[in-house]
Amino acid sequence: MLGEADGAVPDGVTVFDDEFPAVAGLDPDLLNALRRAAADAAGDGVGFVVNSGWRSPEYQEHLLREAIAEYGSAAEAARWVATPETSVHVSGDAVDIGLADATAWLSAHGADYGLCQIYRNEPWHYELRPEAIGRGCPAMYADPTHDPRMQR
């Protein structure tokens, strides 16, 4: 049975909740940037919740199988869910942030922390791009199928 130890996230988990592997398993630099951004966003009355962070390969495979069933093909599912071998969630290099006000705040301010939305179809998905500080985030991919990292 897959659960929190595999990266499943109960409702209300924040970027400060280290007791959850989905948070604790994130890349330390990504987590530090998220925590700095979340502290500043809180000053604007905005809270960050983690809908997904680090995931085990088994959990990622489960999500991929669910997406294939939902979307009807592996090709269509790939627009939303990566394989365990290519997933930046499995490596701890991505986080999905919840609440619309938080994603709106990150859209406006995330580059100041190196936090960038990577896919146009996933406004909740953020990765660390330190070079974005002072230069802005790179152009987004339409979806993961356009990301060269997903072509392995």
XYZ file of N, CA, C and O in Angstrom:
608
model
N 0.849 -1.187 0.000
C 0.000 0.000 0.000
C 0.887 1.241 0.000
O 1.784 1.382 0.834
N 0.639 2.134 -0.913
C 1.404 3.380 -0.995
C 0.836 4.394 -0.014
O -0.371 4.474 0.182
N 1.717 5.172 0.586
C 1.269 6.162 1.564
C 2.266 7.289 1.712
O 3.062 7.564 0.805
N 2.233 7.914 2.871
C 3.092 9.075 3.130
C 4.570 8.752 2.954
O 5.340 9.591 2.495
N 4.997 7.538 3.290
C 6.406 7.168 3.147
C 6.842 7.175 1.682
O 8.026 7.321 1.383
N 5.873 7.062 0.770
C 6.155 7.095 -0.674
C 5.989 8.491 -1.263
O 6.205 8.675 -2.462
N 5.572 9.445 -0.450
C 5.414 10.809 -0.927
C 3.980 11.284 -1.031
O 3.741 12.414 -1.447
N 3.011 10.450 -0.671
C 1.627 10.929 -0.639
C 1.534 12.043 0.405
O 2.204 11.996 1.443
N 0.722 13.054 0.108
C 0.662 14.244 0.965
C -0.765 14.444 1.477
O -1.679 14.632 0.682
N -0.957 14.418 2.792
C -2.279 14.743 3.322
C -2.587 16.232 3.136
O -1.685 17.047 2.927
N -3.840 16.567 3.205
C -4.255 17.969 3.074
C -3.582 18.846 4.121
O -3.410 18.431 5.269
N -3.212 20.049 3.713
C -2.718 21.048 4.650
C -1.231 21.030 4.942
O -0.755 21.830 5.742
N -0.471 20.149 4.312
C 0.975 20.096 4.536
C 1.614 21.347 3.930
O 1.281 21.750 2.814
N 2.528 21.948 4.669
C 3.211 23.147 4.183
C 4.681 22.844 3.884
O 5.174 21.764 4.205
N 5.371 23.810 3.325
C 6.797 23.645 3.014
C 7.652 23.584 4.289
O 8.843 23.302 4.204
N 7.052 23.810 5.441
C 7.771 23.772 6.713
C 7.581 22.445 7.457
O 8.135 22.256 8.532
N 6.808 21.519 6.889
C 6.458 20.268 7.558
C 7.427 19.146 7.204
O 7.139 18.258 6.404
N 8.591 19.164 7.849
C 9.654 18.190 7.582
C 9.301 16.747 7.940
O 9.989 15.828 7.506
N 8.266 16.545 8.723
C 7.941 15.171 9.110
C 7.340 14.366 7.960
O 7.188 13.153 8.060
N 7.021 15.015 6.863
C 6.472 14.326 5.695
C 7.571 14.121 4.658
O 8.225 15.088 4.242
N 7.796 12.889 4.222
C 8.840 12.626 3.226
C 8.692 13.448 1.942
O 9.695 13.793 1.320
N 7.467 13.792 1.563
C 7.265 14.596 0.355
C 7.947 15.952 0.473
O 8.381 16.530 -0.531
N 8.076 16.465 1.693
C 8.755 17.739 1.951
C 10.229 17.485 2.265
O 11.120 18.090 1.664
N 10.487 16.586 3.190
C 11.867 16.321 3.613
C 12.729 15.789 2.478
O 13.942 15.989 2.477
N 12.119 15.131 1.487
C 12.860 14.559 0.377
C 13.169 15.518 -0.746
O 13.822 15.142 -1.727
N 12.715 16.766 -0.619
C 13.017 17.759 -1.648
C 14.489 18.158 -1.597
O 15.109 18.135 -0.529
N 15.018 18.529 -2.732
C 16.382 19.055 -2.801
C 16.516 20.182 -1.778
O 15.635 21.054 -1.704
N 17.570 20.195 -0.976
C 17.712 21.222 0.071
C 17.683 22.660 -0.468
O 17.121 23.540 0.187
N 18.261 22.902 -1.618
C 18.243 24.265 -2.169
C 16.834 24.664 -2.599
O 16.412 25.811 -2.394
N 16.094 23.732 -3.201
C 14.706 23.994 -3.569
C 13.879 24.273 -2.317
O 13.120 25.245 -2.266
N 14.049 23.449 -1.298
C 13.282 23.621 -0.071
C 13.608 24.952 0.605
O 12.702 25.647 1.075
N 14.872 25.332 0.630
C 15.260 26.611 1.208
C 14.599 27.772 0.457
O 14.064 28.704 1.071
N 14.613 27.732 -0.866
C 13.984 28.793 -1.666
C 12.476 28.831 -1.409
O 11.883 29.916 -1.276
N 11.856 27.668 -1.333
C 10.414 27.607 -1.053
C 10.083 28.198 0.307
O 9.102 28.932 0.445
N 10.907 27.890 1.298
C 10.638 28.400 2.643
C 10.825 29.913 2.722
O 10.052 30.596 3.396
N 11.829 30.431 2.034
C 12.009 31.891 2.014
C 10.816 32.556 1.317
O 10.274 33.560 1.801
N 10.392 31.989 0.192
C 9.251 32.541 -0.537
C 7.980 32.446 0.297
O 7.201 33.410 0.364
N 7.773 31.303 0.942
C 6.566 31.121 1.757
C 6.520 32.102 2.916
O 5.456 32.638 3.246
N 7.665 32.360 3.546
C 7.706 33.319 4.654
C 7.349 34.718 4.156
O 6.590 35.441 4.813
N 7.867 35.091 2.994
C 7.541 36.410 2.439
C 6.089 36.479 1.983
O 5.416 37.492 2.170
N 5.585 35.398 1.384
C 4.189 35.366 0.938
C 3.239 35.475 2.132
O 2.182 36.105 2.034
N 3.626 34.873 3.264
C 2.791 34.947 4.461
C 2.586 36.399 4.883
O 1.512 36.764 5.369
N 3.603 37.229 4.658
C 3.474 38.657 4.951
C 2.424 39.338 4.090
O 1.890 40.385 4.452
N 2.112 38.731 2.946
C 1.056 39.223 2.060
C -0.254 38.482 2.283
O -1.193 38.609 1.495
N -0.293 37.649 3.336
C -1.503 36.901 3.643
C -1.706 35.659 2.785
O -2.818 35.144 2.691
N -0.641 35.171 2.166
C -0.730 34.016 1.269
C -0.013 32.829 1.899
O 1.130 32.954 2.340
N -0.669 31.681 1.924
C -0.065 30.465 2.458
C 0.219 29.462 1.352
O -0.529 29.374 0.383
N 1.316 28.749 1.487
C 1.688 27.707 0.530
C 1.344 26.346 1.136
O 1.744 26.059 2.258
N 0.662 25.502 0.385
C 0.513 24.103 0.769
C 1.179 23.254 -0.304
O 1.250 23.641 -1.470
N 1.687 22.127 0.103
C 2.353 21.207 -0.810
C 1.342 20.141 -1.221
O 0.882 19.367 -0.388
N 0.990 20.131 -2.493
C 0.118 19.083 -3.009
C 0.920 17.852 -3.410
O 0.406 16.743 -3.382
N 2.165 18.067 -3.786
C 3.063 16.968 -4.111
C 4.483 17.497 -4.085
O 4.741 18.634 -4.464
N 5.383 16.655 -3.639
C 6.799 17.019 -3.611
C 7.605 15.815 -4.062
O 7.371 15.270 -5.137
N 8.532 15.359 -3.197
C 9.279 14.148 -3.501
C 8.308 12.979 -3.575
O 7.328 12.908 -2.821
N 8.577 12.043 -4.515
C 7.785 10.821 -4.636
C 8.719 9.631 -4.826
O 9.740 9.757 -5.506
N 8.343 8.491 -4.284
C 9.094 7.264 -4.543
C 8.839 6.828 -5.987
O 7.803 7.180 -6.581
N 9.756 6.059 -6.561
C 9.506 5.535 -7.910
C 8.212 4.714 -7.979
O 7.492 4.775 -8.988
N 7.900 3.987 -6.930
C 6.678 3.186 -6.914
C 5.431 4.075 -6.960
O 4.463 3.764 -7.663
N 5.456 5.158 -6.203
C 4.323 6.085 -6.215
C 4.204 6.761 -7.576
O 3.103 6.915 -8.116
N 5.317 7.130 -8.172
C 5.297 7.751 -9.494
C 4.709 6.782 -10.527
O 3.906 7.178 -11.368
N 5.110 5.521 -10.459
C 4.574 4.503 -11.372
C 3.065 4.356 -11.185
O 2.313 4.242 -12.153
N 2.619 4.374 -9.937
C 1.184 4.309 -9.636
C 0.448 5.500 -10.268
O -0.600 5.326 -10.893
N 0.996 6.700 -10.115
C 0.373 7.890 -10.700
C 0.340 7.805 -12.220
O -0.646 8.205 -12.852
N 1.392 7.274 -12.816
C 1.436 7.121 -14.267
C 0.371 6.132 -14.733
O -0.352 6.407 -15.706
N 0.244 4.999 -14.059
C -0.794 4.027 -14.429
C -2.190 4.645 -14.314
O -3.050 4.432 -15.184
N -2.417 5.425 -13.259
C -3.710 6.113 -13.103
C -3.951 7.095 -14.244
O -5.068 7.187 -14.766
N -2.919 7.827 -14.640
C -3.062 8.806 -15.721
C -3.343 8.114 -17.061
O -4.158 8.598 -17.854
N -2.698 6.993 -17.315
C -2.951 6.250 -18.551
C -4.403 5.785 -18.584
O -5.086 5.906 -19.609
N -4.905 5.289 -17.462
C -6.299 4.867 -17.387
C -7.247 6.050 -17.597
O -8.249 5.944 -18.306
N -6.903 7.189 -16.998
C -7.771 8.373 -17.109
C -7.753 8.975 -18.507
O -8.799 9.343 -19.048
N -6.569 9.085 -19.107
C -6.439 9.773 -20.391
C -6.499 8.841 -21.598
O -6.550 9.314 -22.731
N -6.470 7.532 -21.368
C -6.675 6.584 -22.451
C -5.449 6.142 -23.211
O -5.532 5.235 -24.025
N -4.309 6.769 -22.965
C -3.082 6.351 -23.653
C -1.868 6.866 -22.891
O -1.950 7.867 -22.174
N -0.739 6.182 -23.115
C 0.511 6.626 -22.494
C 0.935 7.968 -23.064
O 1.465 8.820 -22.340
N 0.678 8.187 -24.346
C 1.074 9.451 -24.979
C 0.329 10.634 -24.368
O 0.923 11.679 -24.091
N -0.962 10.490 -24.142
C -1.738 11.586 -23.548
C -1.388 11.743 -22.065
O -1.272 12.866 -21.569
N -1.182 10.648 -21.367
C -0.813 10.714 -19.940
C 0.512 11.434 -19.759
O 0.709 12.138 -18.757
N 1.427 11.303 -20.729
C 2.754 11.937 -20.638
C 2.668 13.456 -20.589
O 3.622 14.111 -20.164
N 1.547 14.026 -20.997
C 1.370 15.482 -20.891
C 1.228 15.911 -19.433
O 1.351 17.092 -19.116
N 0.976 14.942 -18.530
C 0.687 15.265 -17.133
C 1.554 14.528 -16.128
O 1.784 15.050 -15.037
N 1.999 13.317 -16.462
C 2.726 12.496 -15.493
C 3.940 11.867 -16.169
O 3.804 11.211 -17.203
N 5.102 12.054 -15.558
C 6.353 11.494 -16.090
C 6.539 10.056 -15.619
O 5.905 9.608 -14.666
N 7.449 9.368 -16.273
C 7.826 8.032 -15.834
C 8.682 8.156 -14.561
O 9.263 9.215 -14.304
N 8.806 7.080 -13.798
C 9.682 7.139 -12.625
C 11.131 7.476 -12.992
O 11.829 8.134 -12.226
N 11.565 7.078 -14.182
C 12.943 7.326 -14.610
C 13.205 8.787 -14.967
O 14.339 9.252 -14.867
N 12.163 9.504 -15.386
C 12.357 10.897 -15.805
C 11.757 11.918 -14.841
O 12.031 13.112 -14.967
N 10.970 11.485 -13.888
C 10.251 12.412 -13.014
C 11.184 13.243 -12.136
O 12.027 12.698 -11.410
N 10.996 14.558 -12.171
C 11.750 15.430 -11.274
C 11.161 15.426 -9.867
O 11.793 15.911 -8.938
N 9.993 14.834 -9.707
C 9.474 14.621 -8.354
C 10.242 13.483 -7.682
O 10.575 13.571 -6.498
N 10.539 12.433 -8.423
C 11.288 11.303 -7.860
C 12.681 11.751 -7.421
O 13.182 11.317 -6.388
N 13.277 12.653 -8.165
C 14.609 13.143 -7.785
C 14.548 14.221 -6.699
O 15.581 14.640 -6.180
N 13.344 14.692 -6.356
C 13.199 15.727 -5.325
C 13.420 17.136 -5.848
O 13.601 18.074 -5.073
N 13.361 17.303 -7.164
C 13.653 18.596 -7.781
C 12.419 19.377 -8.219
O 12.539 20.358 -8.960
N 11.233 18.951 -7.779
C 10.002 19.652 -8.158
C 9.007 19.599 -7.018
O 8.997 18.671 -6.212
N 8.152 20.606 -6.994
C 7.092 20.680 -5.996
C 5.838 21.213 -6.676
O 5.912 22.066 -7.570
N 4.697 20.670 -6.278
C 3.406 21.169 -6.742
C 2.777 21.919 -5.573
O 2.519 21.333 -4.510
N 2.565 23.198 -5.784
C 2.050 24.085 -4.732
C 0.548 24.255 -4.904
O 0.058 24.446 -6.024
N -0.140 24.213 -3.784
C -1.582 24.350 -3.813
C -2.051 25.731 -3.432
O -1.272 26.555 -2.955
N -3.312 25.914 -3.666
C -4.073 27.141 -3.445
C -3.752 28.161 -4.541
O -2.587 28.478 -4.802
N -4.804 28.630 -5.172
C -4.662 29.541 -6.311
C -3.918 30.820 -5.943
O -3.128 31.335 -6.744
N -4.136 31.332 -4.731
C -3.441 32.566 -4.369
C -1.932 32.337 -4.250
O -1.131 33.211 -4.554
N -1.527 31.131 -3.840
C -0.095 30.819 -3.730
C 0.543 30.714 -5.108
O 1.643 31.231 -5.326
N -0.121 30.056 -6.041
C 0.458 29.946 -7.382
C 0.464 31.306 -8.072
O 1.396 31.611 -8.815
N -0.538 32.130 -7.807
C -0.536 33.490 -8.362
C 0.619 34.296 -7.772
O 1.310 35.037 -8.480
N 0.859 34.146 -6.466
C 1.960 34.855 -5.820
C 3.294 34.396 -6.406
O 4.159 35.214 -6.720
N 3.453 33.080 -6.573
C 4.696 32.566 -7.148
C 4.863 32.993 -8.600
O 5.977 33.257 -9.045
N 3.784 33.086 -9.325
C 3.869 33.553 -10.709
C 4.425 34.973 -10.764
O 5.230 35.306 -11.633
N 4.022 35.781 -9.810
C 4.484 37.174 -9.768
C 5.862 37.335 -9.127
O 6.630 38.209 -9.524
N 6.197 36.513 -8.142
C 7.398 36.736 -7.339
C 8.399 35.582 -7.313
O 9.500 35.733 -6.765
N 8.024 34.425 -7.841
C 8.863 33.236 -7.730
C 10.268 33.407 -8.273
O 11.234 32.892 -7.694
N 10.420 34.122 -9.378
C 11.752 34.299 -9.982
C 12.718 34.967 -9.002
O 13.923 34.706 -9.060
N 12.205 35.796 -8.101
C 13.068 36.447 -7.104
C 13.746 35.430 -6.185
O 14.750 35.744 -5.552
N 13.204 34.221 -6.125
C 13.731 33.146 -5.280
C 14.327 32.018 -6.130
O 14.766 31.012 -5.586
N 14.263 32.182 -7.454
C 14.709 31.124 -8.359
C 13.662 30.048 -8.564
O 13.967 28.975 -9.083
N 12.435 30.318 -8.181
C 11.346 29.354 -8.312
C 10.557 29.645 -9.580
O 9.972 30.723 -9.718
N 10.547 28.686 -10.487
C 9.948 28.909 -11.807
C 8.916 27.850 -12.148
O 9.132 26.652 -11.911
N 7.821 28.313 -12.752
C 6.858 27.412 -13.359
C 7.506 26.902 -14.639
O 8.036 27.678 -15.426
N 7.481 25.612 -14.861
C 8.191 24.999 -15.978
C 7.259 24.679 -17.134
O 7.640 24.790 -18.294
N 6.020 24.292 -16.820
C 5.071 23.851 -17.845
C 3.855 24.765 -17.861
O 3.240 25.010 -16.819
N 3.489 25.219 -19.053
C 2.339 26.109 -19.198
C 1.056 25.433 -18.715
O 0.165 26.109 -18.191
N 0.948 24.106 -18.906
C -0.277 23.414 -18.517
C -0.319 23.040 -17.033
O -1.300 22.461 -16.578
N 0.737 23.357 -16.273
C 0.788 23.010 -14.854
C 1.193 24.227 -14.013
O 2.335 24.354 -13.592
N 0.254 25.126 -13.744
C 0.604 26.345 -12.997
C 1.008 26.086 -11.555
O 1.511 26.982 -10.885
N 0.848 24.885 -11.080
C 1.197 24.508 -9.707
C 2.602 23.932 -9.594
O 3.119 23.815 -8.503
N 3.222 23.555 -10.705
C 4.504 22.837 -10.713
C 5.665 23.829 -10.763
O 5.797 24.587 -11.720
N 6.523 23.779 -9.726
C 7.668 24.688 -9.633
C 8.956 23.919 -9.439
O 9.002 22.908 -8.747
N 10.007 24.446 -10.063
C 11.353 23.899 -9.923
C 12.306 25.057 -9.649
O 11.995 26.215 -9.937
N 13.467 24.724 -9.100
C 14.469 25.733 -8.787
C 15.317 26.029 -10.015
O 15.882 25.119 -10.625
N 15.396 27.299 -10.357
C 16.265 27.794 -11.425
C 17.003 29.012 -10.856
O 16.559 30.147 -11.013
N 18.135 28.798 -10.147
C 18.831 29.907 -9.490
C 19.186 31.047 -10.445
O 19.209 32.209 -10.036
N 19.440 30.722 -11.695
C 19.778 31.768 -12.669
C 18.605 32.709 -12.934
O 18.799 33.793 -13.501
N 17.403 32.354 -12.509
C 16.236 33.212 -12.703
C 16.287 34.451 -11.815
O 15.678 35.472 -12.138
N 17.024 34.368 -10.713
C 17.133 35.517 -9.808
C 17.840 36.633 -10.566
O 18.963 36.486 -11.014
N 17.135 37.709 -10.743
C 17.690 38.853 -11.452
C 17.524 38.801 -12.963
O 17.655 39.820 -13.631
N 17.248 37.624 -13.515
C 17.096 37.508 -14.976
C 15.705 37.057 -15.391
O 15.372 37.115 -16.559
N 14.943 36.519 -14.461
C 13.618 36.000 -14.776
C 13.680 34.532 -15.165
O 14.734 33.995 -15.498
N 12.538 33.924 -15.109
C 12.438 32.501 -15.414
C 12.550 32.247 -16.909
O 12.167 33.097 -17.716
N 13.053 31.066 -17.278
C 13.122 30.730 -18.698
C 11.727 30.529 -19.281
O 10.753 30.348 -18.539
N 11.645 30.532 -20.588
C 10.373 30.269 -21.261
C 9.857 28.899 -20.829
O 10.634 27.958 -20.632
N 8.548 28.804 -20.685
C 7.937 27.542 -20.264
C 7.759 26.613 -21.456
O 7.557 27.054 -22.577
N 7.793 25.316 -21.152
C 7.394 24.306 -22.123
C 5.873 24.248 -22.115
O 5.241 24.485 -21.077
N 5.274 23.906 -23.250
C 3.815 23.775 -23.311
C 3.329 22.731 -22.306
O 2.344 22.935 -21.603
N 4.019 21.615 -22.233
C 3.730 20.544 -21.290
C 4.971 19.655 -21.223
O 5.929 19.879 -21.968
N 4.975 18.655 -20.346
C 6.184 17.837 -20.194
C 6.656 17.118 -21.466
O 7.835 16.803 -21.584
N 5.771 16.879 -22.416
C 6.201 16.190 -23.635
C 7.147 17.041 -24.472
O 7.816 16.521 -25.360
N 7.231 18.325 -24.197
C 8.138 19.227 -24.906
C 9.461 19.430 -24.161
O 10.346 20.120 -24.658
N 9.592 18.864 -22.973
C 10.780 19.016 -22.125
C 11.800 17.949 -22.501
O 11.508 16.748 -22.365
N 12.994 18.327 -22.961
C 13.986 17.329 -23.352
C 14.358 16.352 -22.237
O 14.733 15.211 -22.514
N 14.227 16.761 -20.978
C 14.540 15.860 -19.860
C 13.593 14.671 -19.809
O 13.932 13.633 -19.259
N 12.410 14.817 -20.378
C 11.427 13.760 -20.334
C 11.589 12.771 -21.484
O 10.852 11.796 -21.582
N 12.556 13.000 -22.350
C 12.731 12.163 -23.544
C 13.728 11.041 -23.339
O 14.089 10.372 -24.292
N 14.221 10.848 -22.130
C 15.211 9.786 -21.890
C 14.655 8.419 -22.146
O 13.553 8.112 -22.021
